[in-house]
Amino acid sequence: MKKILDKLRSGKDISREELIYIYKNINDSDLEELMNMANKIRLENYGNKVFARGLVEISSFCTKDCKYCGINILNKDAKRFRLSLEDIIDSCKKGYRLGFRSFVLQGGEDPYFTDDMIIEIVKAIKSELENVAVTLSIGEKTYESYEAFYRAGVDRFLLRHETINKKLFEEIHETASYDNRINALYNLKEIGYAVGAGFMVGIPGQSYEDLADDILFLKKLNPEMVGLGPFLPHKETVYKSEEKGNLRETLISLALVRILIPDVLLPATTALSTLDKNGRKLGFDAGANVIMPNLSPKDNIEKYSLYNDKLNTGIESADNIQAIENSMEAMGYVISKERGDNIRRKICL
Ligand code: SAM
């Protein structure tokens, strides 16, 4: 383990076998060392800033059958909502007044929102709010649609690959195409977006080999953002009785991503905070540097139920920005509500 950690520290390429070895054999003091290494790299690249993105959940309707997800089309008991164009724009305006300059519009794959509607929303946000970044997280679209959104002013796109193991991907998404998902990520990159890929830790049937392959895939794709967090079961899905993803494996994954993609923007996810009450802080200590407090209208937040007990109050809510700032400060971090571009783009504020 010592040799592998030294190799990681010196920036040398790390093999699949070495990554698997880490996941299988890491002890507490090795994990501390790995996290310290990641933390140091984050400090060198972004200091102790934690970038806050205002999250707007725009729709809980979804045409996809992702087996793990509480809003999948098969869940007849899911509470469905969709925001109006005005509600979406107003949520961003509210965030702007709170100081946010970066917004993430996320939702199920809801055909109600045509490309033209998305373009109208993005153009309104971009013209009414000065110098803000807009991120979309609305799933797989055609090259032409991604291009049109980009031309309308969308800066970033989050699309987790979920798992790079094709067989496992097809197991958890019975009707989705693995190739489409991977191609979509390369299309987004080619168009010019800051792209976010990522995976869930602890998907039923996932192995350490799979996690190692996820890390190597991310290193190869070299995205500007990575979203990764634990799988958490949802009571109305076929995975309701499966085990949660594991805290240690999530922290190892965060630290490895930070070390192998030093300038990555890396959220400490709500799933991680839901998994463990210290999850957020541990995530930062493992190299994460982004949070996504929720700006959605209160009535809808509970309906966007991806997994059991999803946190939506306290520091998960953008309304409590002062409490968020205080809590970050207590952990030794400073909130930045600016656009927070990847330093690769050289316009980091
Ligand atoms: N539909 C868009 C997409 O698929 O990219 C965005 C919405 S989707 C609900 C956002 C993310 O939630 C997914 O990429 C997935 O990793 C995560 N997610 C869904 N269900 C989850 C669960 N049960 N546990 C942990 N994360 C989950």
XYZ file of C-alpha atoms and ligand atoms in Angstrom:
376
model
C 0.000 0.000 0.000
C 2.812 2.386 0.923
C 4.362 1.970 -2.553
C 1.040 2.618 -4.270
C 0.382 5.735 -2.179
C 3.895 7.013 -2.996
C 3.231 6.401 -6.671
C -0.014 8.357 -6.450
C 1.773 11.180 -4.637
C 4.453 11.431 -7.292
C 1.806 11.735 -10.038
C 2.822 8.511 -11.800
C 0.199 6.479 -13.694
C -1.596 3.996 -11.521
C -2.756 0.617 -12.776
C -6.150 -1.100 -12.485
C -4.616 -3.706 -10.182
C -3.231 -1.014 -7.898
C -6.618 0.715 -7.695
C -8.319 -2.571 -6.868
C -5.662 -3.185 -4.224
C -6.483 0.174 -2.623
C -10.235 -0.532 -2.460
C -9.652 -4.010 -1.046
C -6.898 -3.377 1.458
C -6.929 0.204 2.669
C -6.810 0.586 6.464
C -7.739 3.640 8.519
C -4.319 5.236 8.511
C -3.844 4.637 4.746
C -7.251 6.218 4.144
C -6.232 9.220 6.201
C -3.062 9.506 4.134
C -5.007 9.209 0.860
C -7.472 11.884 1.983
C -4.666 14.206 3.110
C -3.025 13.816 -0.289
C -6.316 14.670 -2.022
C -6.958 17.602 0.298
C -3.512 19.031 -0.410
C -4.133 18.839 -4.173
C -7.498 20.582 -3.772
C -5.835 23.321 -1.697
C -3.156 23.818 -4.371
C -5.793 24.176 -7.086
C -8.735 25.900 -5.425
C -7.645 26.830 -1.904
C -10.200 26.197 0.823
C -13.125 27.451 -1.278
C -16.285 25.418 -1.542
C -18.324 26.435 -4.574
C -22.081 26.608 -4.006
C -24.408 25.906 -6.941
C -28.115 26.637 -6.594
C -29.999 23.466 -7.533
C -33.422 23.732 -9.156
C -35.276 20.443 -9.548
C -37.446 21.141 -12.559
C -39.420 17.907 -12.996
C -39.965 14.563 -11.290
C -41.602 13.073 -14.397
C -39.292 10.615 -16.099
C -39.507 8.278 -19.076
C -36.503 6.195 -17.943
C -36.582 2.979 -15.946
C -33.354 3.353 -13.941
C -33.960 0.627 -11.350
C -32.255 2.488 -8.499
C -34.077 5.791 -8.844
C -37.210 6.742 -6.896
C -38.659 8.800 -9.761
C -38.282 6.110 -12.425
C -41.250 5.574 -14.736
C -42.098 2.227 -13.131
C -42.812 3.829 -9.750
C -46.542 4.380 -9.959
C -46.557 5.819 -6.418
C -43.978 8.531 -7.128
C -45.279 12.041 -6.595
C -44.880 13.893 -9.851
C -44.489 17.625 -10.403
C -43.018 19.899 -12.980
C -42.148 23.546 -12.539
C -43.489 26.199 -14.872
C -41.010 28.265 -16.860
C -41.774 31.181 -14.538
C -41.130 29.058 -11.432
C -37.752 27.943 -12.787
C -36.676 31.459 -13.649
C -38.028 32.795 -10.328
C -36.086 30.126 -8.410
C -32.886 31.295 -10.092
C -33.771 34.928 -9.396
C -34.305 34.050 -5.749
C -30.900 32.361 -5.770
C -29.346 35.393 -7.408
C -30.687 37.608 -4.616
C -29.121 35.181 -2.138
C -25.809 35.671 -3.938
C -25.673 32.543 -6.120
C -24.081 32.949 -9.555
C -24.219 29.307 -10.616
C -27.422 27.339 -11.173
C -28.056 23.691 -11.917
C -31.357 22.763 -13.561
C -31.930 19.081 -12.938
C -34.807 16.763 -13.663
C -36.123 13.456 -14.851
C -36.177 12.901 -18.599
C -39.447 14.702 -19.167
C -40.487 15.199 -22.811
C -42.883 17.940 -21.693
C -39.822 20.201 -21.712
C -39.120 20.584 -25.419
C -35.749 21.845 -26.597
C -37.371 25.193 -27.378
C -38.646 25.489 -23.812
C -35.226 24.690 -22.358
C -33.682 27.273 -24.675
C -36.258 29.870 -23.632
C -35.564 29.218 -19.945
C -31.789 29.400 -20.378
C -31.939 32.562 -22.467
C -34.180 34.231 -19.871
C -31.828 33.298 -17.014
C -28.774 34.433 -18.948
C -30.298 37.737 -20.019
C -31.943 38.636 -16.718
C -29.130 37.601 -14.375
C -25.673 38.999 -14.928
C -22.605 36.758 -15.230
C -24.175 33.514 -14.091
C -23.283 29.959 -15.100
C -26.062 27.566 -16.068
C -25.680 23.810 -15.796
C -28.171 21.320 -17.200
C -28.696 17.840 -15.825
C -31.607 16.521 -17.864
C -30.197 13.312 -19.274
C -29.467 11.997 -22.731
C -30.326 14.173 -25.735
C -29.251 14.207 -29.373
C -26.060 15.933 -30.491
C -28.214 18.597 -32.156
C -30.138 19.320 -28.941
C -26.950 19.567 -26.879
C -25.537 21.913 -29.500
C -28.665 24.101 -29.442
C -28.593 24.329 -25.615
C -24.923 25.279 -25.751
C -25.585 28.001 -28.309
C -28.385 29.305 -26.058
C -25.816 29.850 -23.311
C -25.667 26.661 -21.241
C -22.176 26.401 -19.772
C -22.059 22.967 -18.192
C -23.763 19.588 -18.396
C -23.898 16.887 -15.728
C -24.480 13.357 -16.963
C -23.161 10.619 -14.741
C -22.074 7.498 -16.565
C -23.351 5.658 -13.409
C -21.065 2.644 -14.007
C -18.553 1.900 -16.743
C -19.290 -1.825 -16.560
C -21.531 -2.370 -19.616
C -23.169 -5.488 -18.207
C -23.937 -3.771 -14.905
C -25.149 -0.641 -16.711
C -27.573 -2.768 -18.721
C -28.669 -4.575 -15.571
C -29.616 -1.350 -13.774
C -31.054 0.371 -16.867
C -33.027 -2.300 -18.697
C -34.009 -0.193 -21.690
C -31.131 2.303 -21.851
C -28.138 2.099 -24.161
C -24.681 2.093 -22.614
C -23.135 3.282 -25.872
C -25.542 6.224 -26.048
C -24.596 7.297 -22.544
C -20.866 7.168 -23.182
C -21.216 8.818 -26.609
C -23.317 11.573 -25.055
C -20.433 12.431 -22.728
C -17.971 12.668 -25.608
C -20.498 14.707 -27.636
C -20.892 17.181 -24.775
C -17.129 17.544 -24.554
C -16.753 18.046 -28.281
C -19.434 20.759 -28.295
C -17.515 22.691 -25.647
C -19.412 22.163 -22.416
C -17.734 21.810 -19.080
C -18.804 18.204 -18.597
C -19.581 16.307 -15.426
C -19.507 12.503 -15.448
C -19.597 10.237 -12.413
C -20.875 7.117 -10.758
C -22.674 5.654 -7.784
C -20.738 3.725 -5.188
C -22.413 0.520 -3.995
C -24.770 -0.211 -6.883
C -26.151 -3.717 -6.275
C -23.801 -6.126 -8.061
C -20.877 -3.673 -8.294
C -17.356 -4.971 -7.583
C -14.057 -3.318 -6.627
C -12.941 -4.038 -10.189
C -15.880 -1.948 -11.408
C -14.945 0.936 -9.104
C -11.347 0.806 -10.345
C -12.633 0.900 -13.938
C -14.870 3.880 -13.111
C -11.846 5.762 -11.788
C -9.757 4.891 -14.861
C -12.598 5.895 -17.199
C -12.864 9.281 -15.482
C -9.126 9.780 -15.725
C -9.308 9.091 -19.471
C -12.400 11.288 -20.053
C -10.848 14.034 -17.935
C -14.141 15.839 -17.186
C -14.200 19.262 -15.535
C -16.699 18.010 -12.942
C -17.331 14.639 -11.349
C -20.498 13.721 -9.448
C -20.102 10.654 -7.306
C -21.942 9.493 -4.244
C -23.263 6.410 -2.504
C -26.168 4.405 -3.884
C -29.065 4.669 -1.441
C -32.136 2.442 -1.779
C -35.590 3.862 -2.433
C -38.548 2.091 -0.870
C -40.587 2.023 -4.075
C -37.928 0.476 -6.316
C -36.814 -3.122 -6.913
C -33.632 -2.292 -4.998
C -35.580 -1.332 -1.852
C -33.942 -4.048 0.262
C -30.422 -3.648 -1.099
C -27.576 -2.352 1.038
C -26.548 1.295 0.971
C -23.289 2.325 -0.630
C -20.407 2.414 1.779
C -18.900 5.559 3.318
C -15.263 4.429 3.116
C -15.545 3.393 -0.520
C -17.164 6.734 -1.337
C -14.343 8.615 0.407
C -11.685 6.513 -1.358
C -13.378 7.255 -4.692
C -13.578 11.011 -4.014
C -9.927 11.136 -2.979
C -8.765 9.138 -6.009
C -10.719 11.369 -8.389
C -9.202 14.493 -6.802
C -5.693 13.033 -7.030
C -6.016 11.786 -10.607
C -7.927 14.839 -11.939
C -6.387 17.599 -9.782
C -8.472 20.510 -11.135
C -11.822 18.684 -11.013
C -14.868 20.351 -9.449
C -16.183 17.690 -7.121
C -19.398 17.895 -5.078
C -19.858 16.482 -1.596
C -23.287 15.168 -2.516
C -26.588 15.212 -0.654
C -26.503 11.398 -0.848
C -23.230 11.459 1.099
C -24.738 13.739 3.772
C -27.795 11.481 3.882
C -25.592 8.393 4.342
C -23.615 9.823 7.267
C -24.117 12.858 9.461
C -20.451 13.807 9.008
C -20.538 12.886 5.319
C -20.286 16.435 4.053
C -17.178 17.292 6.070
C -15.534 13.963 5.300
C -16.270 14.558 1.617
C -14.489 17.923 1.728
C -11.617 16.389 3.629
C -11.346 13.816 0.819
C -11.008 16.586 -1.790
C -14.589 17.588 -2.633
C -15.139 21.306 -3.200
C -18.717 21.856 -4.386
C -22.137 21.822 -2.734
C -25.512 22.127 -4.375
C -28.056 23.609 -1.948
C -31.638 23.327 -3.124
C -33.401 26.391 -4.509
C -36.544 24.604 -5.694
C -39.946 25.800 -4.443
C -40.602 24.150 -1.051
C -43.804 22.341 -2.112
C -41.893 20.266 -4.648
C -38.706 19.402 -2.821
C -40.172 16.334 -1.081
C -41.562 15.022 -4.348
C -38.101 14.829 -5.916
C -37.459 11.640 -4.011
C -34.555 9.733 -5.572
C -33.783 7.623 -2.467
C -35.069 7.157 1.091
C -34.650 9.975 3.642
C -33.110 12.399 1.129
C -32.112 15.459 3.164
C -33.837 18.662 2.129
C -33.691 20.951 5.131
C -30.974 22.769 7.072
C -27.839 23.270 5.074
C -29.291 21.381 2.087
C -31.623 24.328 1.501
C -30.309 27.423 -0.278
C -32.613 29.593 1.847
C -30.319 28.869 4.754
C -27.283 30.326 3.044
C -26.068 31.990 6.226
C -26.216 28.676 8.107
C -24.424 27.012 5.177
C -21.683 29.637 5.303
C -21.319 29.265 9.064
C -21.205 25.508 8.882
C -18.558 25.534 6.116
C -16.491 28.004 8.114
C -16.668 25.779 11.163
C -15.249 22.989 9.002
C -12.413 25.256 7.834
C -13.822 26.044 4.393
C -15.103 29.245 2.782
C -18.192 29.349 0.592
C -17.950 30.877 -2.869
C -21.236 31.613 -4.605
C -19.539 32.848 -7.778
C -19.662 31.056 -11.135
C -16.788 28.904 -9.976
C -15.483 27.744 -13.352
C -12.889 25.045 -13.554
C -9.429 26.654 -13.441
C -8.799 25.053 -16.846
C -11.027 27.782 -18.232
C -8.848 30.428 -16.555
C -11.813 32.566 -15.517
C -12.228 31.184 -12.032
C -13.615 33.930 -9.796
N -32.241 12.464 -15.421
C -30.954 13.055 -15.294
C -29.871 12.026 -15.461
O -30.161 10.837 -15.463
O -28.720 12.427 -15.632
C -30.751 13.794 -13.986
C -31.545 13.357 -12.803
S -30.967 11.867 -12.040
C -32.230 11.647 -10.860
C -29.543 12.460 -11.126
C -28.665 11.444 -10.469
O -29.280 10.938 -9.302
C -28.325 10.218 -11.277
O -27.250 10.464 -12.128
C -28.028 9.162 -10.199
O -26.642 8.875 -10.092
C -28.556 9.802 -8.909
N -29.456 8.869 -8.225
C -30.661 8.442 -8.629
N -31.137 7.522 -7.772
C -30.230 7.349 -6.807
C -30.127 6.524 -5.663
N -31.096 5.659 -5.363
N -29.025 6.615 -4.883
C -28.046 7.493 -5.194
N -28.067 8.295 -6.268
C -29.145 8.227 -7.078
